[in-house]
Coordinates of C-alpha atoms in Angstrom, one line a residue:
M98 CA 0.0 24.6 -15.1
A99 CA -1.6 23.4 -18.3
W100 CA 1.2 20.9 -19.1
W101 CA 0.8 19.4 -15.6
E102 CA -2.9 18.9 -16.0
L103 CA -2.5 17.5 -19.5
L104 CA 0.1 15.0 -18.2
H105 CA -2.3 13.9 -15.4
E106 CA -5.2 13.4 -17.8
A107 CA -3.1 11.3 -20.2
P108 CA -4.4 7.7 -19.6
V109 CA -1.1 6.0 -20.7
L110 CA 1.6 8.8 -20.4
W111 CA 1.0 9.6 -16.8
P112 CA 1.4 6.0 -15.4
L113 CA 4.3 5.4 -17.8
F114 CA 6.0 8.6 -16.6
L115 CA 5.5 7.5 -12.9
I116 CA 7.0 4.0 -13.5
L117 CA 10.0 5.2 -15.5
F118 CA 10.7 8.0 -13.0
G119 CA 10.3 5.5 -10.1
I120 CA 12.7 3.0 -11.7
T121 CA 15.3 5.7 -12.1
A122 CA 14.8 6.7 -8.5
G123 CA 15.2 3.0 -7.5
S124 CA 18.6 2.9 -9.3
F125 CA 19.6 6.0 -7.2
S126 CA 18.3 4.4 -4.0
S127 CA 20.3 1.2 -4.6
A128 CA 23.5 3.2 -4.8
A129 CA 22.6 5.2 -1.7
V130 CA 21.8 2.0 0.3
Y131 CA 25.2 0.6 -0.7
R132 CA 27.3 3.7 -0.2
L133 CA 25.8 5.6 2.8
P134 CA 26.5 3.0 5.5
R135 CA 30.1 2.4 4.4
E136 CA 33.0 4.5 5.7
G137 CA 35.0 6.4 3.0
M138 CA 32.0 6.4 0.6
S139 CA 29.4 8.9 -0.2
M140 CA 27.0 9.7 -3.0
T141 CA 29.8 11.6 -4.8
Q142 CA 32.8 9.5 -3.8
P143 CA 33.6 7.6 -5.9
L144 CA 32.0 9.6 -8.6
R145 CA 31.4 6.6 -10.9
S146 CA 29.7 3.4 -9.9
L147 CA 31.9 0.4 -9.3
C148 CA 31.4 -3.3 -9.5
P149 CA 30.8 -4.3 -5.8
A150 CA 32.7 -7.6 -6.4
C151 CA 35.9 -6.5 -8.2
G152 CA 35.8 -2.7 -8.0
E153 CA 35.9 -2.1 -11.8
T154 CA 34.2 1.1 -13.1
L155 CA 30.8 0.3 -14.7
T156 CA 29.9 1.5 -18.1
L157 CA 27.0 3.8 -18.8
W158 CA 24.7 1.0 -20.2
E159 CA 25.4 -1.2 -17.2
N160 CA 24.0 1.5 -15.0
L161 CA 20.8 1.8 -17.0
P162 CA 17.9 1.2 -14.6
L163 CA 16.3 -2.3 -15.0
V164 CA 17.8 -2.7 -18.5
G165 CA 21.3 -3.1 -17.3
W166 CA 20.5 -5.9 -14.8
L167 CA 18.3 -7.8 -17.3
A168 CA 20.8 -7.4 -20.2
L169 CA 23.6 -8.8 -18.0
R170 CA 21.2 -11.6 -16.7
G171 CA 22.1 -10.8 -13.2
R172 CA 25.9 -11.3 -13.5
S173 CA 28.8 -8.9 -13.6
R174 CA 30.4 -8.3 -17.0
C175 CA 33.9 -7.8 -15.6
C176 CA 34.1 -10.7 -13.1
D177 CA 31.0 -12.8 -13.8
K178 CA 30.0 -12.6 -10.2
P179 CA 26.3 -12.6 -9.4
I180 CA 24.7 -9.1 -9.1
A181 CA 22.5 -8.9 -6.0
L182 CA 18.8 -9.2 -6.8
G183 CA 18.3 -6.2 -4.4
Y184 CA 19.3 -3.8 -7.2
L185 CA 16.4 -5.0 -9.3
L186 CA 14.1 -5.0 -6.4
H187 CA 14.9 -1.4 -5.6
E188 CA 14.0 -0.3 -9.1
V189 CA 10.8 -2.4 -9.4
G190 CA 9.7 -1.5 -5.9
L191 CA 10.1 2.3 -6.3
G192 CA 8.5 2.1 -9.8
A193 CA 5.5 0.5 -8.2
L194 CA 5.6 2.9 -5.3
F195 CA 5.7 6.0 -7.6
L196 CA 2.8 4.6 -9.6
W197 CA 0.8 4.1 -6.4
A198 CA 1.7 7.6 -5.2
G199 CA 0.7 9.2 -8.4
L200 CA -2.7 7.6 -8.3
T201 CA -3.4 8.2 -4.6
S202 CA -6.4 10.5 -4.1
W203 CA -4.5 13.0 -1.9
T204 CA -1.7 13.6 -4.5
V205 CA -4.1 14.0 -7.5
G206 CA -4.6 17.7 -6.6
L207 CA -1.0 18.5 -5.9
G208 CA 1.0 20.8 -8.2
P209 CA 4.4 19.8 -9.7
L210 CA 6.4 21.2 -6.8
A211 CA 4.3 19.6 -4.1
F212 CA 4.3 16.2 -5.9
S213 CA 8.0 16.3 -6.5
L214 CA 8.7 17.0 -2.9
F215 CA 6.4 14.1 -2.0
L216 CA 8.3 11.8 -4.2
I217 CA 11.6 12.9 -2.8
V218 CA 10.3 12.1 0.7
L219 CA 9.2 8.7 -0.5
V220 CA 12.7 7.9 -1.9
A221 CA 14.4 9.1 1.4
L222 CA 12.0 6.9 3.4
W223 CA 12.8 3.9 1.2
I224 CA 16.5 4.4 1.6
A225 CA 16.3 4.9 5.3
A226 CA 14.1 1.9 5.9
V227 CA 16.4 -0.5 3.9
I228 CA 19.6 0.8 5.5
D229 CA 18.2 0.6 9.0
W230 CA 16.9 -2.9 8.4
Q231 CA 20.2 -4.1 7.1
H232 CA 22.7 -2.1 9.3
Y233 CA 20.7 -0.8 12.3
I234 CA 21.7 2.7 11.1
L235 CA 19.6 5.7 10.1
P236 CA 22.1 7.9 8.2
D237 CA 22.6 11.5 9.1
E238 CA 22.3 12.4 5.4
I239 CA 18.6 11.6 5.8
T240 CA 17.8 12.4 9.4
L241 CA 19.8 15.6 10.0
L242 CA 19.3 17.0 6.5
G243 CA 15.7 16.0 6.7
I244 CA 15.1 18.7 9.4
P245 CA 15.9 21.8 7.2
F246 CA 14.3 20.0 4.2
G247 CA 11.1 19.5 6.2
I248 CA 11.0 23.2 7.3
L249 CA 11.6 24.4 3.7
A250 CA 9.1 21.9 2.2
S251 CA 6.4 23.0 4.7
L252 CA 6.9 26.7 3.8
A253 CA 6.6 25.8 0.1
V254 CA 3.7 23.3 0.6
P255 CA 1.7 24.1 3.7
E256 CA -0.5 21.0 3.0
F257 CA 2.4 18.8 4.5
Q258 CA 1.7 20.5 7.9
M259 CA -2.0 21.3 7.6
G260 CA -3.4 18.5 5.4
P261 CA -5.4 19.0 2.2
T262 CA -8.2 20.9 4.2
L263 CA -5.6 23.4 5.6
D264 CA -6.6 22.9 9.2
L265 CA -4.9 24.9 12.0
P266 CA -1.9 22.8 13.0
W267 CA -1.4 21.6 16.5
G268 CA 0.4 24.1 18.7
C269 CA -0.1 27.2 16.6
S270 CA -2.7 28.5 19.0
W271 CA 0.0 28.3 21.8
L272 CA 2.0 30.7 19.8
G273 CA -0.9 33.1 19.3
L274 CA -1.5 32.2 15.7
H275 CA -4.9 31.6 14.1
H276 CA -6.6 30.9 10.8
E277 CA -6.3 34.5 9.7
N278 CA -2.5 34.2 9.5
P279 CA -0.9 33.2 6.1
A280 CA -0.7 29.5 5.5
W281 CA 3.1 29.6 5.1
M282 CA 3.4 31.2 8.5
L283 CA 1.2 28.6 10.2
A284 CA 3.1 25.8 8.4
G285 CA 6.5 27.2 9.3
A286 CA 5.7 27.6 13.0
S287 CA 4.2 24.1 13.1
S288 CA 7.3 22.7 11.4
I289 CA 9.7 24.3 13.8
L290 CA 7.5 23.3 16.8
G291 CA 7.2 19.8 15.4
A292 CA 10.9 19.3 15.0
S293 CA 11.7 20.6 18.5
L294 CA 8.9 18.7 20.4
S295 CA 9.6 15.5 18.5
F296 CA 13.3 15.6 19.4
L297 CA 12.6 16.4 23.0
L298 CA 9.9 13.7 23.4
L299 CA 11.9 10.8 21.9
F300 CA 15.1 11.9 23.5
G301 CA 13.4 11.8 26.8
I302 CA 11.9 8.4 26.2
R303 CA 15.3 7.1 25.1
A304 CA 17.0 8.4 28.2
L305 CA 14.3 7.0 30.5
F306 CA 14.1 3.5 29.1
S307 CA 17.9 3.3 28.6
Y308 CA 18.2 4.0 32.4
L309 CA 15.5 1.5 33.3
L310 CA 16.8 -1.3 31.1
G311 CA 20.5 -0.6 31.7
Q312 CA 21.2 -0.5 28.0
E313 CA 20.5 1.7 25.0
A314 CA 16.7 1.5 24.4
L315 CA 16.7 3.6 21.2
G316 CA 19.3 4.7 18.8
L317 CA 20.0 8.4 18.5
G318 CA 19.2 8.0 14.8
D319 CA 15.6 7.3 15.7
V320 CA 15.4 10.5 17.7
K321 CA 16.8 12.6 14.8
Y322 CA 14.5 10.8 12.4
L323 CA 11.4 11.7 14.4
S324 CA 12.6 15.3 14.6
A325 CA 12.8 15.4 10.8
V326 CA 9.3 13.9 10.6
G327 CA 8.1 16.7 12.9
A328 CA 9.7 19.3 10.7
L329 CA 7.8 17.8 7.7
V330 CA 4.4 17.0 9.1
G331 CA 4.2 18.9 12.4
P332 CA 3.5 17.8 16.0
E333 CA 0.3 16.0 15.1
G334 CA 1.8 14.1 12.2
A335 CA 4.8 13.2 14.3
A336 CA 2.6 12.0 17.2
W337 CA 0.6 9.7 14.8
T338 CA 3.9 8.5 13.3
F339 CA 5.3 7.6 16.7
L340 CA 2.1 5.7 17.8
I341 CA 1.9 3.8 14.5
G342 CA 5.6 3.0 14.8
V343 CA 5.2 1.7 18.3
A344 CA 2.3 -0.5 17.3
F345 CA 4.0 -2.0 14.2
G346 CA 7.3 -2.2 16.1
A347 CA 5.7 -4.3 18.8
L348 CA 4.2 -6.6 16.2
L349 CA 7.5 -6.9 14.4
G350 CA 9.4 -7.5 17.6
L351 CA 6.9 -10.2 18.7
G352 CA 7.1 -11.9 15.4
N353 CA 10.9 -11.9 15.5
V354 CA 11.0 -13.3 19.0
L355 CA 8.6 -16.1 18.0
R356 CA 10.6 -16.8 14.9
M357 CA 13.8 -17.1 17.0
I358 CA 12.1 -19.4 19.5
F359 CA 11.1 -21.7 16.7
V360 CA 14.6 -21.7 15.2
V361 CA 16.3 -22.3 18.5
H362 CA 13.9 -25.1 19.5
R363 CA 14.1 -26.8 16.1
R364 CA 17.9 -26.8 16.0
R365 CA 18.1 -28.3 19.5
I366 CA 15.7 -31.1 18.5
A367 CA 17.7 -31.7 15.3
R368 CA 20.9 -32.1 17.4
G369 CA 19.2 -34.6 19.6
R370 CA 19.1 -32.2 22.6
R371 CA 16.1 -32.4 24.8
T372 CA 15.7 -29.1 26.5
P373 CA 12.5 -27.6 28.0
L374 CA 10.6 -25.1 25.9
R375 CA 11.1 -22.5 28.5
S376 CA 14.9 -22.5 27.8
S377 CA 14.2 -22.1 24.0
C378 CA 11.9 -19.2 24.8
H379 CA 14.6 -17.6 26.9
F380 CA 17.2 -17.8 24.2
G381 CA 14.7 -16.9 21.5
W382 CA 13.8 -13.7 23.5
L383 CA 17.5 -12.8 23.8
L384 CA 18.2 -13.3 20.1
G385 CA 15.0 -11.8 18.7
R386 CA 14.2 -8.9 20.9
R387 CA 16.5 -6.4 19.1
I388 CA 14.9 -5.0 16.0
P389 CA 15.4 -1.7 14.1
F390 CA 12.8 0.8 15.1
G391 CA 13.3 2.9 11.9
P392 CA 11.2 0.8 9.5
P393 CA 8.1 0.9 11.8
L394 CA 8.5 4.6 12.2
I395 CA 9.0 5.0 8.4
L396 CA 5.8 3.0 7.8
G397 CA 4.0 5.4 10.1
T398 CA 5.4 8.4 8.2
A399 CA 4.3 7.0 4.9
L400 CA 0.7 6.4 6.2
V401 CA 0.5 9.9 7.7
L402 CA 1.7 11.5 4.4
A403 CA -0.5 9.4 2.1
F404 CA -3.7 9.3 4.2
P405 CA -3.6 12.2 6.7
G406 CA -7.4 12.5 7.1
S407 CA -7.9 8.7 7.6
V408 CA -5.1 8.5 10.2
R409 CA -6.5 11.5 12.1
R410 CA -10.0 10.0 12.1
F411 CA -8.6 6.7 13.4
F412 CA -6.8 8.2 16.4
L413 CA -9.4 10.9 17.2
E414 CA -12.6 9.0 16.4
T415 CA -12.4 5.3 15.6
W416 CA -9.9 4.3 18.3
P417 CA -11.7 6.2 21.2
N418 CA -15.0 4.7 20.1
L419 CA -13.5 1.2 20.1
L420 CA -12.1 1.7 23.6
Q421 CA -15.5 3.0 24.8
D422 CA -17.3 0.0 23.4
W423 CA -14.8 -2.5 25.0
F424 CA -15.2 -0.9 28.4
H425 CA -18.9 -0.5 28.4

């Protein structure tokens, strides 16, 4: 792949390519974030982009990534309504993310197919995180379609399952497989096993805690999402994703509860109501305890994809050593 190596070695062209490609992907993601959660809309219906304020069809130049928003100065041409800053943030954010991805040490050795699949996954993660944060929904277009995508991607790029060192994936020995088997066979078996075990694990956790709490503890979208993660990175990657998601989800939930306690208590004081802090804590807990679990899981997925070796060392070496030091 001489052209790919030349592109990588170009000191200006490679970063410029990543940024422009990322900005274009950001324009696509902004459309997906707007369309996927809404009934009657999809990525192909309507075929042309519409002004979200008045519904008029947008011209080609208005859809140009970054340029369109800046040329219009953040206001719609047809109705002069403000254009949400989120459109610009999607494009700038994914431009920066693609630049980071292209310069990450693990991706430097990837071929064009592997790197393209890696970027597709990043875009899907971005879209899913934003939609779940805004609407508490993980769309089936990403979760369910992510399962066959993960299996096919693993067959094409075994590194997704086995890491850059092509280690034997978890669970393959249970199936009688070993290092002498072809990499695609090991990756495919790990992918199917990862999708199945991830679904069963999180579905079981969801059923148990929903029963204990008397309400839905996890959305079914989270279950389907982790199954797609297992299909892409195998049982081990899905396990690390889940543990990272739980840790960051707990921090996010705690922060949201504390924020709501502060908001409730401040509003009561502003209204001249003297109520005990315990009451504010109670209402802050009720208001702030519900958070989307998708974004923490997605953060875990991104870390596992970008730093597989570091994540593995943390859970298998660093964390056990820290626990041992604490208890001795």
